[in-house]
Coordinates of N, CA and C in Angstrom, one line a residue:
Chain A
A35 N 17.9 -73.8 57.6 CA 19.0 -72.9 57.9 C 19.4 -72.1 56.6
Q36 N 19.8 -70.9 56.8 CA 20.2 -70.0 55.7 C 21.6 -70.3 55.2
S37 N 21.8 -70.1 53.9 CA 23.2 -70.3 53.4 C 23.3 -69.4 52.2
V38 N 24.6 -69.2 51.8 CA 24.9 -68.4 50.6 C 26.0 -69.2 49.8
T39 N 25.8 -69.2 48.5 CA 26.8 -69.8 47.6 C 27.3 -68.8 46.6
Q40 N 28.6 -68.7 46.5 CA 29.2 -67.8 45.5 C 29.9 -68.7 44.5
L41 N 29.5 -68.7 43.3 CA 30.1 -69.5 42.2 C 31.3 -68.8 41.7
G42 N 32.4 -69.4 41.7 CA 33.6 -68.8 41.1 C 34.4 -68.1 42.2
S43 N 35.5 -68.8 42.7 CA 36.3 -68.1 43.7 C 37.2 -67.1 43.1
H44 N 37.5 -67.2 41.8 CA 38.3 -66.2 41.1 C 37.6 -65.9 39.7
V45 N 37.5 -64.6 39.5 CA 36.9 -64.1 38.2 C 37.8 -63.1 37.6
S46 N 38.1 -63.2 36.3 CA 38.9 -62.3 35.6 C 38.1 -61.6 34.5
V47 N 38.2 -60.3 34.4 CA 37.5 -59.6 33.4 C 38.5 -58.6 32.8
S48 N 38.3 -58.2 31.6 CA 39.1 -57.1 31.0 C 38.6 -55.7 31.4
E49 N 39.4 -54.8 31.5 CA 39.0 -53.4 31.8 C 38.0 -53.0 30.8
G50 N 36.9 -52.4 31.3 CA 35.8 -52.0 30.4 C 34.7 -53.1 30.2
A51 N 35.0 -54.3 30.5 CA 34.0 -55.4 30.3 C 33.0 -55.4 31.5
L52 N 32.0 -56.2 31.2 CA 30.9 -56.4 32.3 C 31.5 -57.2 33.4
V53 N 31.1 -56.8 34.6 CA 31.5 -57.6 35.8 C 30.2 -58.3 36.3
L54 N 30.3 -59.6 36.4 CA 29.1 -60.4 37.0 C 29.7 -61.4 38.0
L55 N 29.3 -61.1 39.3 CA 29.7 -62.0 40.4 C 28.4 -62.6 40.9
R56 N 28.4 -64.0 41.0 CA 27.2 -64.7 41.3 C 27.0 -65.0 42.8
C57 N 25.8 -64.9 43.2 CA 25.5 -65.2 44.6 C 24.1 -65.9 44.6
N58 N 24.0 -67.0 45.2 CA 22.7 -67.7 45.4 C 22.5 -67.9 46.9
Y59 N 21.3 -67.8 47.3 CA 21.0 -67.9 48.7 C 20.0 -69.0 49.0
S60 N 19.9 -69.5 50.2 CA 18.9 -70.4 50.6 C 18.3 -69.8 51.9
S61 N 17.0 -69.6 51.9 CA 16.4 -69.0 53.1 C 14.9 -69.4 53.1
S62 N 14.4 -69.8 54.2 CA 13.0 -70.1 54.3 C 12.1 -68.9 54.5
V63 N 12.7 -67.8 54.8 CA 12.0 -66.5 55.0 C 12.6 -65.5 54.1
P64 N 11.9 -64.4 53.8 CA 12.5 -63.3 53.0 C 13.8 -62.9 53.5
P65 N 14.8 -62.9 52.7 CA 16.2 -62.6 53.2 C 16.6 -61.2 53.2
Y66 N 17.5 -60.8 54.0 CA 18.2 -59.6 53.9 C 19.6 -59.9 53.3
L67 N 20.0 -59.4 52.2 CA 21.2 -59.8 51.5 C 22.2 -58.6 51.4
F68 N 23.4 -58.9 51.4 CA 24.5 -57.9 51.4 C 25.6 -58.3 50.4
W69 N 26.2 -57.3 49.8 CA 27.5 -57.5 49.1 C 28.5 -56.6 49.8
Y70 N 29.6 -57.2 50.1 CA 30.7 -56.4 50.7 C 31.9 -56.6 49.8
V71 N 32.8 -55.6 49.8 CA 34.1 -55.6 49.1 C 35.2 -55.4 50.0
Q72 N 36.3 -56.2 49.8 CA 37.5 -56.0 50.6 C 38.7 -55.7 49.7
Y73 N 39.2 -54.5 49.8 CA 40.4 -54.1 49.1 C 41.6 -54.6 50.0
P74 N 42.8 -54.7 49.4 CA 43.9 -55.2 50.2 C 44.2 -54.3 51.4
N75 N 44.4 -55.0 52.5 CA 44.7 -54.4 53.8 C 43.6 -53.5 54.3
Q76 N 42.4 -53.7 53.9 CA 41.3 -52.9 54.4 C 40.2 -53.9 54.9
G77 N 39.3 -53.3 55.7 CA 38.1 -54.0 56.1 C 37.1 -54.3 55.1
L78 N 36.1 -55.1 55.3 CA 35.0 -55.3 54.4 C 34.2 -54.0 54.4
Q79 N 33.9 -53.6 53.2 CA 33.1 -52.4 53.0 C 31.8 -52.7 52.3
L80 N 30.7 -52.2 52.8 CA 29.4 -52.5 52.2 C 29.3 -51.8 50.9
L81 N 28.9 -52.7 49.9 CA 28.6 -52.2 48.5 C 27.2 -51.8 48.4
L82 N 26.3 -52.8 48.8 CA 24.9 -52.6 48.7 C 24.2 -53.6 49.5
K83 N 22.9 -53.4 49.7 CA 22.1 -54.4 50.5 C 20.7 -54.5 50.0
Y84 N 20.1 -55.6 50.1 CA 18.7 -55.8 49.7 C 17.9 -56.0 51.0
T85 N 16.8 -55.1 51.1 CA 16.0 -55.1 52.3 C 14.5 -55.2 51.9
S86 N 14.2 -55.7 50.7 CA 12.9 -55.9 50.1 C 12.2 -54.6 49.6
A87 N 12.8 -53.5 49.7 CA 12.2 -52.2 49.2 C 12.2 -52.2 47.7
A88 N 13.2 -52.8 47.1 CA 13.3 -52.8 45.6 C 14.1 -54.0 45.2
T89 N 13.8 -54.6 44.1 CA 14.5 -55.8 43.7 C 15.8 -55.4 43.0
L90 N 15.9 -54.3 42.4 CA 17.2 -53.8 41.8 C 17.8 -52.8 42.8
V91 N 18.9 -53.1 43.3 CA 19.6 -52.3 44.3 C 20.8 -51.7 43.7
K92 N 21.0 -50.4 43.8 CA 22.2 -49.7 43.4 C 23.1 -49.5 44.5
G93 N 24.4 -49.7 44.3 CA 25.3 -49.5 45.4 C 26.4 -48.4 45.0
I94 N 27.5 -48.5 45.7 CA 28.5 -47.6 45.5 C 29.4 -48.1 44.3
N95 N 30.2 -47.1 43.8 CA 31.2 -47.4 42.7 C 30.6 -48.0 41.5
G96 N 29.3 -47.8 41.2 CA 28.6 -48.2 40.0 C 28.1 -49.6 40.0
F97 N 28.2 -50.3 41.1 CA 27.7 -51.7 41.2 C 26.2 -51.7 41.5
E98 N 25.6 -52.7 41.0 CA 24.2 -53.0 41.4 C 23.9 -54.5 41.4
A99 N 22.8 -54.8 42.1 CA 22.5 -56.2 42.2 C 21.0 -56.4 42.1
E100 N 20.5 -57.5 41.5 CA 19.1 -57.7 41.3 C 18.7 -58.9 42.1
F101 N 17.7 -58.7 43.0 CA 17.2 -59.8 43.8 C 16.1 -60.6 42.9
K102 N 16.4 -61.9 42.7 CA 15.4 -62.7 42.0 C 15.0 -63.9 42.8
K103 N 13.8 -63.7 43.3 CA 13.3 -64.8 44.3 C 13.1 -66.1 43.6
S104 N 12.7 -66.1 42.3 CA 12.4 -67.3 41.6 C 13.7 -68.1 41.4
E105 N 14.8 -67.4 41.3 CA 16.1 -68.0 41.1 C 17.0 -68.1 42.4
T106 N 16.4 -67.6 43.4 CA 17.1 -67.4 44.7 C 18.5 -66.9 44.5
S107 N 18.6 -65.8 43.7 CA 19.9 -65.2 43.4 C 19.9 -63.7 43.7
F108 N 21.1 -63.2 43.9 CA 21.4 -61.8 44.1 C 22.8 -61.5 43.5
H109 N 22.8 -61.6 42.2 CA 24.1 -61.4 41.5 C 24.5 -59.9 41.5
L110 N 25.8 -59.7 41.5 CA 26.4 -58.4 41.5 C 26.9 -58.1 40.1
T111 N 26.6 -56.9 39.6 CA 27.0 -56.5 38.3 C 27.6 -55.1 38.3
K112 N 28.4 -54.9 37.3 CA 28.9 -53.5 37.0 C 29.1 -53.5 35.5
P113 N 28.6 -52.5 34.8 CA 28.6 -52.5 33.3 C 30.0 -52.5 32.7
S114 N 30.9 -51.8 33.4 CA 32.2 -51.6 32.9 C 33.3 -51.6 34.0
A115 N 34.1 -52.6 33.9 CA 35.1 -52.8 35.0 C 36.2 -51.8 34.9
H116 N 36.7 -51.4 36.1 CA 37.8 -50.5 36.2 C 38.9 -51.2 37.0
M117 N 40.1 -50.8 36.7 CA 41.2 -51.5 37.4 C 41.1 -51.4 38.9
S118 N 40.5 -50.4 39.4 CA 40.3 -50.2 40.9 C 39.3 -51.1 41.5
D119 N 38.5 -51.9 40.6 CA 37.5 -52.8 41.1 C 38.2 -54.1 41.6
A120 N 39.5 -54.3 41.3 CA 40.1 -55.5 41.7 C 40.1 -55.7 43.2
A121 N 39.5 -56.7 43.7 CA 39.3 -56.9 45.2 C 38.6 -58.2 45.4
E122 N 38.3 -58.5 46.7 CA 37.5 -59.7 47.0 C 36.1 -59.2 47.4
Y123 N 35.2 -60.0 46.9 CA 33.8 -59.6 47.0 C 33.1 -60.7 47.8
F124 N 32.3 -60.3 48.8 CA 31.6 -61.3 49.7 C 30.1 -61.0 49.6
C125 N 29.3 -62.1 49.4 CA 27.9 -62.0 49.5 C 27.5 -62.6 50.9
A126 N 26.5 -62.0 51.5 CA 26.1 -62.5 52.9 C 24.6 -62.3 53.0
V127 N 24.0 -63.1 53.9 CA 22.6 -63.0 54.3 C 22.6 -62.9 55.8
S128 N 21.8 -62.1 56.3 CA 21.7 -61.9 57.8 C 20.7 -63.0 58.3
A129 N 21.1 -63.5 59.4 CA 20.2 -64.5 60.1 C 19.0 -63.8 60.5
T130 N 17.9 -64.5 60.6 CA 16.6 -63.9 60.8 C 16.2 -63.9 62.3
S131 N 17.1 -64.4 63.1 CA 16.8 -64.5 64.6 C 18.2 -64.3 65.3
G132 N 18.0 -64.3 66.6 CA 19.3 -64.1 67.4 C 19.8 -62.7 67.2
T133 N 21.1 -62.7 67.0 CA 21.8 -61.4 66.9 C 22.0 -60.9 65.4
Y134 N 21.3 -61.6 64.5 CA 21.4 -61.2 63.1 C 22.8 -61.2 62.5
K135 N 23.5 -62.3 62.9 CA 24.8 -62.5 62.4 C 24.7 -62.7 60.9
Y136 N 25.8 -62.4 60.2 CA 25.9 -62.6 58.8 C 26.3 -64.1 58.5
I137 N 25.8 -64.6 57.5 CA 26.2 -65.9 56.9 C 26.7 -65.6 55.6
F138 N 28.0 -65.9 55.4 CA 28.7 -65.5 54.2 C 28.9 -66.6 53.2
G139 N 29.1 -66.2 51.9 CA 29.7 -67.1 50.9 C 31.2 -67.1 51.0
T140 N 31.8 -67.9 50.2 CA 33.2 -68.1 50.2 C 34.0 -66.9 49.6
G141 N 33.4 -66.0 49.0 CA 34.1 -64.9 48.4 C 34.5 -65.1 47.0
T142 N 34.6 -64.0 46.2 CA 35.1 -64.1 44.9 C 36.1 -63.0 44.7
R143 N 37.3 -63.5 44.2 CA 38.4 -62.5 44.0 C 38.3 -62.1 42.5
L144 N 38.1 -60.8 42.4 CA 38.0 -60.2 41.0 C 39.3 -59.6 40.6
K145 N 39.7 -60.1 39.4 CA 40.9 -59.6 38.8 C 40.5 -58.8 37.5
V146 N 41.1 -57.6 37.3 CA 40.8 -56.8 36.2 C 42.0 -56.7 35.3
L147 N 41.9 -57.1 34.1 CA 43.0 -57.2 33.2 C 43.1 -55.9 32.3
A148 N 44.3 -55.4 32.2 CA 44.4 -54.1 31.3 C 44.3 -54.5 29.9
Chain B
E186 N 36.2 -40.4 58.1 CA 35.1 -41.3 58.4 C 35.5 -42.3 59.4
P187 N 34.7 -42.5 60.4 CA 35.0 -43.5 61.5 C 35.2 -44.9 60.9
E188 N 36.1 -45.6 61.5 CA 36.3 -47.0 61.0 C 36.7 -47.9 62.2
V189 N 36.5 -49.2 62.0 CA 36.9 -50.2 62.9 C 38.3 -50.5 62.7
T190 N 39.1 -50.6 63.8 CA 40.5 -50.9 63.6 C 40.8 -52.2 64.4
Q191 N 41.8 -52.9 63.9 CA 42.2 -54.2 64.5 C 43.7 -54.2 64.6
T192 N 44.2 -54.8 65.7 CA 45.6 -55.0 65.9 C 45.8 -56.4 66.6
P193 N 46.9 -57.1 66.2 CA 47.9 -56.7 65.2 C 47.3 -57.0 63.8
S194 N 47.9 -56.7 62.8 CA 47.5 -57.0 61.4 C 47.9 -58.5 61.1
H195 N 49.1 -58.9 61.7 CA 49.5 -60.2 61.5 C 50.0 -60.7 62.9
Q196 N 49.8 -62.0 63.2 CA 50.3 -62.6 64.4 C 50.7 -64.0 64.1
V197 N 52.0 -64.3 64.5 CA 52.5 -65.6 64.3 C 52.7 -66.2 65.7
T198 N 52.2 -67.4 66.0 CA 52.4 -67.9 67.4 C 52.7 -69.4 67.3
Q199 N 53.2 -69.9 68.4 CA 53.4 -71.4 68.5 C 52.1 -72.0 69.0
M200 N 51.9 -73.2 68.6 CA 50.8 -74.0 69.0 C 50.8 -74.1 70.6
G201 N 49.7 -73.9 71.2 CA 49.6 -74.0 72.6 C 49.7 -72.6 73.3
Q202 N 50.2 -71.6 72.6 CA 50.3 -70.3 73.2 C 49.0 -69.5 73.2
E203 N 48.9 -68.6 74.0 CA 47.7 -67.7 74.1 C 47.9 -66.5 73.2
V204 N 46.8 -66.1 72.5 CA 46.9 -64.9 71.7 C 45.7 -64.0 72.0
I205 N 45.9 -62.7 71.9 CA 44.8 -61.8 72.1 C 44.7 -60.9 70.9
L206 N 43.5 -60.9 70.3 CA 43.3 -60.1 69.1 C 42.5 -58.9 69.5
R207 N 42.8 -57.7 69.1 CA 42.2 -56.5 69.6 C 41.4 -55.8 68.5
C208 N 40.3 -55.2 68.9 CA 39.5 -54.4 68.0 C 39.1 -53.1 68.7
V209 N 39.1 -52.0 67.9 CA 38.6 -50.8 68.5 C 37.3 -50.5 67.6
P210 N 36.2 -50.5 68.2 CA 34.9 -50.3 67.5 C 34.7 -48.8 67.2
I211 N 33.8 -48.5 66.3 CA 33.4 -47.2 66.1 C 32.7 -46.7 67.3
S212 N 32.9 -45.4 67.7 CA 32.6 -45.0 69.1 C 31.2 -45.2 69.5
N213 N 30.2 -45.0 68.7 CA 28.8 -45.1 69.2 C 28.2 -46.4 68.9
H214 N 29.0 -47.4 68.5 CA 28.5 -48.7 68.2 C 28.5 -49.6 69.5
L215 N 27.5 -50.3 69.7 CA 27.3 -51.0 70.9 C 27.3 -52.6 70.7
Y216 N 27.1 -53.0 69.5 CA 27.0 -54.4 69.2 C 28.2 -54.9 68.4
F217 N 28.8 -56.0 68.9 CA 30.1 -56.4 68.4 C 30.1 -57.9 67.9
Y218 N 30.8 -58.2 66.9 CA 30.9 -59.5 66.4 C 32.4 -59.9 66.1
W219 N 32.7 -61.2 66.2 CA 33.9 -61.7 65.7 C 33.5 -62.8 64.6
Y220 N 34.3 -62.7 63.5 CA 34.1 -63.7 62.4 C 35.6 -64.2 62.1
R221 N 35.7 -65.3 61.5 CA 37.0 -65.7 61.0 C 36.8 -66.4 59.7
Q222 N 37.9 -66.4 58.9 CA 38.0 -67.0 57.6 C 39.2 -67.8 57.5
I223 N 39.1 -69.1 57.5 CA 40.2 -70.0 57.2 C 40.4 -70.0 55.7
L224 N 41.7 -70.0 55.4 CA 42.1 -69.8 54.0 C 41.3 -70.8 53.0
G225 N 40.6 -70.2 52.1 CA 39.9 -70.9 51.1 C 38.5 -71.3 51.5
Q226 N 38.1 -70.9 52.7 CA 36.8 -71.3 53.2 C 35.9 -70.1 53.5
K227 N 34.7 -70.3 53.9 CA 33.8 -69.2 54.1 C 34.2 -68.4 55.3
V228 N 33.7 -67.1 55.3 CA 33.8 -66.3 56.6 C 32.7 -66.9 57.5
E229 N 33.2 -67.2 58.7 CA 32.3 -67.9 59.7 C 32.1 -67.0 60.9
F230 N 30.9 -67.0 61.4 CA 30.5 -66.3 62.6 C 31.1 -67.0 63.8
L231 N 31.7 -66.3 64.8 CA 32.2 -66.8 66.0 C 31.3 -66.5 67.2
V232 N 31.1 -65.1 67.4 CA 30.5 -64.7 68.6 C 29.9 -63.3 68.4
S233 N 28.9 -63.0 69.1 CA 28.4 -61.6 69.2 C 28.3 -61.2 70.7
F234 N 28.4 -59.9 70.9 CA 28.7 -59.4 72.2 C 27.9 -58.1 72.4
Y235 N 27.3 -57.9 73.5 CA 26.6 -56.6 73.8 C 26.5 -56.4 75.3
N236 N 26.7 -55.2 75.7 CA 26.6 -54.9 77.2 C 27.4 -55.8 78.1
N237 N 28.6 -56.1 77.6 CA 29.5 -56.9 78.4 C 29.1 -58.4 78.6
E238 N 28.3 -58.8 77.7 CA 27.9 -60.2 77.7 C 27.9 -60.8 76.3
I239 N 28.2 -62.1 76.2 CA 28.0 -62.8 75.0 C 26.5 -62.9 74.7
S240 N 26.1 -62.5 73.5 CA 24.7 -62.6 73.1 C 24.4 -63.9 72.3
E241 N 25.4 -64.3 71.5 CA 25.2 -65.5 70.7 C 26.6 -66.0 70.4
K242 N 26.8 -67.4 70.3 CA 28.1 -67.9 69.9 C 27.8 -69.1 69.0
S243 N 28.8 -69.4 68.2 CA 28.7 -70.6 67.3 C 29.4 -71.8 68.0
E244 N 29.2 -72.9 67.3 CA 29.9 -74.1 67.8 C 31.4 -74.0 67.8
I245 N 31.9 -73.2 67.0 CA 33.4 -73.0 66.9 C 33.9 -72.4 68.2
F246 N 33.1 -71.5 68.8 CA 33.5 -70.7 70.0 C 33.4 -71.6 71.2
D247 N 34.4 -72.4 71.4 CA 34.4 -73.3 72.5 C 35.2 -72.7 73.7
D248 N 35.5 -73.5 74.7 CA 36.1 -72.9 75.9 C 37.5 -72.3 75.7
Q249 N 38.1 -72.6 74.6 CA 39.4 -72.0 74.3 C 39.3 -70.5 73.9
F250 N 38.1 -70.1 73.6 CA 37.9 -68.7 73.2 C 37.2 -67.9 74.3
S251 N 37.5 -66.6 74.3 CA 36.8 -65.7 75.2 C 36.8 -64.3 74.6
V252 N 35.8 -63.5 75.0 CA 35.8 -62.2 74.5 C 35.5 -61.3 75.7
E253 N 36.0 -60.1 75.6 CA 35.7 -59.1 76.7 C 36.0 -57.7 76.1
R254 N 35.4 -56.8 76.9 CA 35.7 -55.4 76.6 C 36.3 -54.8 77.9
P255 N 37.7 -54.9 77.9 CA 38.4 -54.6 79.1 C 38.3 -53.1 79.5
D256 N 38.1 -52.2 78.6 CA 37.9 -50.8 78.9 C 36.9 -50.3 77.9
G257 N 36.7 -49.0 77.9 CA 35.6 -48.4 77.1 C 35.8 -48.4 75.6
S258 N 37.0 -48.9 75.2 CA 37.3 -48.8 73.7 C 37.5 -50.2 73.1
N259 N 38.5 -50.9 73.7 CA 38.9 -52.2 73.0 C 37.9 -53.2 73.2
F260 N 37.8 -54.1 72.2 CA 37.0 -55.3 72.3 C 38.0 -56.4 71.9
T261 N 38.2 -57.4 72.7 CA 39.2 -58.4 72.5 C 38.7 -59.8 72.3
L262 N 39.4 -60.6 71.5 CA 39.2 -62.0 71.4 C 40.4 -62.7 71.8
K263 N 40.3 -63.6 72.8 CA 41.4 -64.4 73.3 C 41.3 -65.8 73.0
I264 N 42.4 -66.4 72.5 CA 42.4 -67.8 72.3 C 43.4 -68.4 73.3
R265 N 43.0 -69.2 74.2 CA 43.9 -69.6 75.4 C 45.0 -70.5 75.0
S266 N 44.8 -71.5 74.2 CA 45.8 -72.4 73.8 C 45.6 -72.7 72.3
T267 N 46.4 -72.0 71.5 CA 46.1 -72.1 70.1 C 46.4 -73.4 69.5
K268 N 45.6 -73.8 68.5 CA 45.8 -75.0 67.7 C 46.1 -74.6 66.3
L269 N 46.7 -75.6 65.5 CA 47.0 -75.3 64.1 C 45.8 -74.9 63.4
E270 N 44.6 -75.5 63.7 CA 43.4 -75.1 62.9 C 42.8 -73.8 63.3
D271 N 43.4 -73.1 64.2 CA 43.0 -71.7 64.5 C 43.6 -70.7 63.5
S272 N 44.5 -71.2 62.7 CA 45.1 -70.3 61.7 C 44.0 -69.8 60.8
A273 N 43.9 -68.5 60.7 CA 42.8 -67.9 60.0 C 42.9 -66.4 60.0
M274 N 42.0 -65.7 59.2 CA 41.9 -64.3 59.3 C 40.7 -64.0 60.2
Y275 N 40.9 -63.2 61.2 CA 39.9 -62.9 62.2 C 39.4 -61.4 61.9
F276 N 38.1 -61.3 61.8 CA 37.5 -60.0 61.5 C 36.6 -59.6 62.7
C277 N 36.7 -58.4 63.1 CA 35.8 -57.8 64.1 C 34.8 -56.9 63.3
A278 N 33.6 -56.9 63.7 CA 32.5 -56.1 63.1 C 31.7 -55.5 64.2
T279 N 31.2 -54.3 63.9 CA 30.4 -53.6 64.9 C 29.2 -52.9 64.2
T280 N 28.2 -52.6 65.0 CA 27.0 -52.0 64.4 C 26.3 -51.2 65.5
P281 N 25.7 -50.1 65.2 CA 25.1 -49.2 66.2 C 23.7 -49.7 66.6
I282 N 23.1 -50.5 65.7 CA 21.8 -51.0 66.0 C 21.6 -52.4 65.5
R283 N 21.0 -53.3 66.2 CA 21.0 -54.7 65.8 C 19.6 -55.0 65.3
V284 N 19.6 -54.9 63.9 CA 18.4 -55.3 63.2 C 18.8 -56.1 62.0
P285 N 17.9 -57.0 61.4 CA 18.4 -57.9 60.4 C 18.9 -57.2 59.1
E286 N 18.3 -56.0 58.9 CA 18.8 -55.3 57.7 C 20.0 -54.3 57.9
G287 N 20.5 -54.4 59.1 CA 21.5 -53.5 59.5 C 22.9 -53.8 59.0
E288 N 23.6 -52.7 58.7 CA 25.0 -52.9 58.2 C 25.9 -53.1 59.3
Q289 N 26.8 -54.1 59.1 CA 27.9 -54.3 60.1 C 29.1 -53.7 59.5
F290 N 29.9 -53.0 60.3 CA 31.1 -52.3 59.9 C 32.3 -53.2 60.3
F291 N 33.2 -53.5 59.3 CA 34.2 -54.5 59.6 C 35.6 -53.8 59.7
G292 N 36.4 -54.4 60.5 CA 37.8 -54.0 60.5 C 38.6 -54.8 59.5
P293 N 39.9 -54.4 59.3 CA 40.7 -55.0 58.2 C 41.1 -56.4 58.5
G294 N 40.9 -56.9 59.7 CA 41.3 -58.3 60.0 C 42.7 -58.4 60.6
T295 N 42.8 -59.5 61.4 CA 44.1 -60.0 61.9 C 44.4 -61.4 61.3
R296 N 45.5 -61.5 60.7 CA 45.9 -62.8 60.1 C 46.6 -63.6 61.2
L297 N 46.1 -64.6 61.7 CA 46.7 -65.4 62.7 C 47.3 -66.7 62.1
T298 N 48.6 -66.9 62.3 CA 49.3 -68.1 61.9 C 49.8 -68.9 63.1
V299 N 49.3 -70.1 63.2 CA 49.8 -71.0 64.3 C 50.7 -72.0 63.8
L300 N 51.9 -72.1 64.3 CA 52.9 -73.0 63.9 C 53.1 -74.2 64.8

């Protein structure tokens, strides 16, 4: 069965500092992986996705993630945090059969300190 | 930009009462999902729906839950007799094409509190 683990339910960084949000997956087949962001009172918005075309994936708002098969990881990074990045971030893998439902991690709430 | 909407944003109900959560999908999307997130836990899949039929459901989706598309726009999740453990944030998601690499478009969620 597929699963996703997000280490750190809360992460705080200073404005301008590197953002690193961790996601590890478990899958017996090549996975399709997603990062979503949820701002207050809004729906989950796709940041980026991995579909095997390239291991380094660039997304919106300056975020990127690198797929590392050897480490079963898909960590999300941004070189310089902005106050507007404060939100909850979800990593997910799509099921490889059925209706391709998403299997989510527990989410990481990012706080950006001035 | 088209978006998925959900109503209400918050719902408080007494245990044993019926609740209906509503979702308006993006207009050309045909595949629908409900997920929920109990506070502090993972977002969990509940059910997927296409062409007026349930396509897949999880173990959570028991006889107390039902989904339907009563008209051409709304997609609803009904809980017949709510339990305390149904308290959660419920997300609707839709997609125009069902493929494993496909993006699902999420609504803002309905926070359900069962007292």
